[in-house]
Tab-separated table of C-alpha atoms in Angstrom:
chain	number	residue	atom	x	y	z
A	27	MET	CA	6.156	-8.685	19.261
A	28	GLY	CA	5.715	-5.110	20.670
A	29	ASP	CA	7.331	-4.954	16.446
A	30	PHE	CA	5.094	-7.048	15.139
A	31	VAL	CA	2.332	-5.724	16.819
A	32	GLY	CA	3.567	-2.174	15.904
A	33	VAL	CA	4.175	-3.059	12.603
A	34	VAL	CA	0.602	-4.618	11.774
A	35	ILE	CA	-0.566	-2.016	13.782
A	36	LEU	CA	0.855	0.590	10.897
A	37	ALA	CA	-0.648	-1.515	7.732
A	38	TYR	CA	-3.963	-0.922	9.711
A	39	ALA	CA	-3.896	1.936	9.372
A	40	LEU	CA	-2.429	2.568	6.431
A	41	ILE	CA	-5.526	0.666	5.482
A	42	TYR	CA	-7.730	2.892	6.656
A	43	CYS	CA	-6.468	5.612	5.572
A	44	LEU	CA	-6.677	4.696	1.775
A	45	SER	CA	-10.250	2.908	2.387
A	46	THR	CA	-11.125	6.807	3.818
A	47	LEU	CA	-9.624	8.033	0.808
A	48	VAL	CA	-11.682	5.695	-2.076
A	49	VAL	CA	-14.687	6.014	-0.132
A	50	ALA	CA	-14.686	9.827	-0.111
A	51	LYS	CA	-13.190	10.341	-3.934
A	52	GLN	CA	-17.022	8.286	-4.886
A	53	ALA	CA	-18.689	9.959	-2.284
A	54	LYS	CA	-17.126	13.423	-3.723
A	55	THR	CA	-17.060	14.736	0.162
A	56	SER	CA	-13.930	15.220	2.267
A	57	PHE	CA	-11.967	13.086	4.370
A	58	LYS	CA	-12.967	14.435	7.423
A	59	ASN	CA	-16.772	13.598	5.912
A	60	VAL	CA	-16.708	10.287	5.453
A	61	CYS	CA	-14.520	9.525	9.047
A	62	ILE	CA	-17.758	11.566	10.738
A	63	ALA	CA	-19.986	9.652	8.263
A	64	LEU	CA	-18.463	6.068	10.051
A	65	LYS	CA	-18.416	6.990	13.019
A	66	GLU	CA	-20.381	3.863	14.507
A	67	PRO	CA	-18.906	1.104	12.019
A	68	THR	CA	-15.711	2.352	13.803
A	69	ILE	CA	-16.479	2.343	16.887
A	70	LEU	CA	-18.838	-0.677	16.508
A	71	ALA	CA	-15.550	-2.419	14.953
A	72	LEU	CA	-13.584	-1.773	17.718
A	73	ALA	CA	-15.797	-2.475	20.230
A	74	THR	CA	-17.233	-5.897	19.401
A	75	ARG	CA	-14.344	-6.934	17.749
A	76	SER	CA	-16.469	-8.241	15.486
A	77	SER	CA	-17.482	-7.476	11.605
A	78	PHE	CA	-20.509	-8.911	11.002
A	79	SER	CA	-21.736	-6.976	13.847
A	80	CYS	CA	-21.198	-3.652	12.146
A	81	LEU	CA	-23.290	-4.619	9.030
A	82	PRO	CA	-26.325	-2.647	9.430
A	83	SER	CA	-24.327	0.713	11.076
A	84	SER	CA	-22.402	0.447	8.014
A	85	ILE	CA	-24.827	-0.061	6.007
A	86	SER	CA	-27.224	3.176	7.090
A	87	SER	CA	-24.073	5.232	7.186
A	88	LEU	CA	-23.491	4.266	3.063
A	89	THR	CA	-27.351	5.211	2.186
A	90	GLU	CA	-27.835	7.931	4.477
A	91	SER	CA	-25.040	10.107	5.729
A	92	LEU	CA	-23.351	9.583	2.257
A	93	LYS	CA	-25.948	8.720	-0.056
A	94	PHE	CA	-24.920	5.630	-1.931
A	95	ASP	CA	-27.379	4.072	-4.097
A	96	LEU	CA	-29.790	1.683	-1.308
A	97	GLN	CA	-30.009	-1.150	-3.148
A	98	THR	CA	-27.229	-1.867	-4.646
A	99	VAL	CA	-25.484	-1.194	-1.036
A	100	ASP	CA	-27.900	-3.840	0.758
A	101	LEU	CA	-26.445	-6.547	-2.030
A	102	VAL	CA	-22.674	-5.889	-1.448
A	103	THR	CA	-21.800	-4.511	1.921
A	104	PRO	CA	-23.228	-8.335	3.556
A	105	LEU	CA	-20.763	-9.761	0.495
A	106	ALA	CA	-17.172	-7.506	0.681
A	107	ILE	CA	-17.630	-8.022	5.197
A	108	THR	CA	-17.939	-12.167	3.879
A	109	ILE	CA	-15.387	-12.347	0.817
A	110	CYS	CA	-13.257	-8.692	1.376
A	111	ARG	CA	-11.423	-10.528	4.670
A	112	PHE	CA	-8.665	-8.077	3.516
A	113	GLY	CA	-8.367	-6.606	7.859
A	114	SER	CA	-7.099	-11.390	8.195
A	115	VAL	CA	-4.930	-11.662	4.615
A	116	THR	CA	-2.848	-8.710	6.300
A	117	TYR	CA	-2.264	-9.823	9.264
A	118	PHE	CA	-1.326	-13.807	8.154
A	119	ALA	CA	1.057	-12.409	5.731
A	120	ILE	CA	2.777	-9.896	8.024
A	121	SER	CA	2.707	-12.795	10.900
A	122	SER	CA	4.130	-15.829	8.465
A	123	VAL	CA	7.219	-13.192	8.098
A	124	PHE	CA	7.538	-13.004	11.350
A	125	ILE	CA	7.316	-16.483	12.265
A	126	ALA	CA	10.349	-17.142	9.617
A	127	GLN	CA	12.170	-14.788	10.708
A	128	LEU	CA	11.934	-16.597	14.373
A	129	TYR	CA	12.983	-19.568	13.027
A	130	ASN	CA	15.979	-17.917	10.570
A	131	THR	CA	14.324	-19.215	8.035
A	132	SER	CA	15.410	-17.295	4.882
A	133	LEU	CA	12.255	-15.990	2.594
A	134	GLY	CA	12.626	-15.643	-1.281
A	135	LEU	CA	10.413	-15.021	-4.233
A	136	SER	CA	8.711	-18.654	-4.082
A	137	SER	CA	7.462	-17.815	-0.766
A	138	PHE	CA	6.779	-14.996	-0.871
A	139	LEU	CA	4.113	-16.008	-3.663
A	140	ILE	CA	2.926	-18.065	-0.996
A	141	ILE	CA	2.013	-16.652	1.662
A	142	ILE	CA	0.599	-13.448	-0.285
A	143	ILE	CA	-1.870	-16.082	-2.431
A	144	ALA	CA	-2.512	-18.378	1.259
A	145	SER	CA	-3.513	-15.600	3.294
A	146	ILE	CA	-5.709	-14.445	0.437
A	147	PHE	CA	-7.562	-17.955	0.780
A	148	ALA	CA	-7.182	-18.228	4.932
A	149	GLY	CA	-8.376	-14.637	5.049
A	150	MET	CA	-12.161	-15.539	3.257
A	151	ALA	CA	-11.873	-19.005	5.341
A	152	THR	CA	-12.293	-16.616	9.249
A	153	SER	CA	-15.756	-15.582	7.436
A	154	GLY	CA	-17.753	-16.272	10.873
A	155	THR	CA	-14.950	-16.463	12.801
A	156	THR	CA	-12.831	-14.769	15.732
A	157	GLY	CA	-9.928	-14.231	18.151
A	158	VAL	CA	-8.397	-17.975	18.698
A	159	LEU	CA	-10.086	-18.926	15.628
A	160	THR	CA	-8.381	-17.011	13.590
A	161	LEU	CA	-5.361	-17.305	14.946
A	162	THR	CA	-5.834	-21.712	13.894
A	163	LEU	CA	-6.074	-20.676	10.186
A	164	LEU	CA	-2.953	-19.023	10.178
A	165	ASP	CA	-1.715	-22.633	10.143
A	166	LEU	CA	-2.780	-22.996	6.076
A	167	VAL	CA	-0.163	-20.331	5.025
A	168	LEU	CA	2.251	-21.995	7.398
A	169	LYS	CA	1.972	-25.613	6.435
A	170	PRO	CA	3.056	-25.085	3.006
A	171	LEU	CA	7.007	-22.490	3.999
A	172	GLY	CA	7.309	-26.064	6.638
A	173	LEU	CA	6.784	-23.676	9.455
A	174	PRO	CA	5.238	-24.307	12.735
A	175	LEU	CA	2.255	-22.841	14.187
A	176	GLU	CA	2.018	-24.523	17.625
A	177	ALA	CA	5.518	-22.939	19.862
A	178	VAL	CA	4.164	-19.190	18.609
A	179	LEU	CA	0.376	-19.590	19.366
A	180	VAL	CA	0.151	-18.807	22.763
A	181	LEU	CA	2.515	-15.796	22.357
A	182	LEU	CA	0.471	-15.752	19.263
A	183	ILE	CA	-3.472	-15.409	21.612
A	184	ALA	CA	-1.604	-12.837	24.196
A	185	ILE	CA	-1.200	-10.288	21.694
A	186	ASP	CA	-4.134	-10.434	20.181
A	187	PRO	CA	-6.547	-8.778	22.220
A	188	ILE	CA	-4.667	-5.942	21.554
A	189	ILE	CA	-4.454	-6.656	17.435
A	190	ASP	CA	-8.216	-8.680	16.931
A	191	PRO	CA	-9.977	-4.664	17.036
A	192	PHE	CA	-8.116	-3.722	14.399
A	193	ARG	CA	-8.427	-6.154	12.967
A	194	THR	CA	-12.072	-5.686	12.658
A	195	LEU	CA	-11.611	-1.852	12.443
A	196	CYS	CA	-10.099	-2.733	8.538
A	197	ILE	CA	-12.375	-5.609	7.715
A	198	VAL	CA	-15.128	-3.730	8.136
A	199	HIS	CA	-13.445	-0.104	6.083
A	200	THR	CA	-12.213	-2.334	3.634
A	201	ALA	CA	-15.849	-4.220	2.169
A	202	ILE	CA	-17.207	-0.190	2.835
A	203	ALA	CA	-14.914	1.070	0.757
A	204	SER	CA	-15.128	-2.166	-1.898
A	205	THR	CA	-19.677	-1.159	-1.580
A	206	SER	CA	-18.722	2.117	-2.668
A	207	VAL	CA	-16.649	1.727	-5.738
A	208	ILE	CA	-18.886	-0.432	-7.631
A	209	ALA	CA	-22.666	1.105	-5.689
A	210	ASP	CA	-22.819	4.675	-7.062
A	211	PRO	CA	-24.058	7.837	-4.866
A	212	ARG	CA	-27.295	9.103	-5.429
A	213	ILE	CA	-27.775	11.580	-7.779
A	214	LEU	CA	-30.143	14.280	-6.301
A	215	VAL	CA	-32.718	15.624	-8.806
A	216	GLU	CA	-33.794	18.848	-8.832
A	217	TYR	CA	-36.679	19.630	-10.764
A	218	PRO	CA	-38.304	22.734	-12.033
A	219	VAL	CA	-41.078	24.552	-9.722
A	220	ILE	CA	-44.813	25.573	-12.364
A	221	ASP	CA	-46.330	28.591	-11.454
A	222	GLN	CA	-49.717	27.704	-10.526
A	223	GLY	CA	-50.575	31.075	-12.395
A	224	GLU	CA	-49.182	29.338	-15.736
A	225	MET	CA	-51.376	26.092	-15.772
A	226	VAL	CA	-54.423	27.769	-16.406
């Protein structure tokens, strides 16, 4: 189980870095500045383990710190957090491969396609759920593969307090990255200074 936890957290770390790079490119700023700007939603994601609790801070970070268009951010960010559940999708995909290995089940190309497609739909279904409720949706991926969830559910519940904060962080940051791709940074227009003497 230690290897499983390590692989999942490593995958989340890579996704976090990629998401931050996307935001940095869109905002035309450095990786470090993006990390500082997104400090509040990052801390909230790790502390609350609820992606929707991070929504207000995500919007304010994008609009106030990174200067993205407020109207687009207000519209896209809630939708991205609801639909783009990459944290759950990644978890379901890795868990399915791990469980298949536990049962010595070989996975072919068709099995991996099932895992990818089913993980996406199961991930989208996790909107509004946390903790154990999220884990039960893994059954949507395992059933087409003919794998039981019940035997490993207790193990997954035992390690979920470690993984859940990082899963939430991945959901929040990929939603922020998705929003940054759609929302344009605000352009600050510098107006010419008119000399009062010229107006006379």
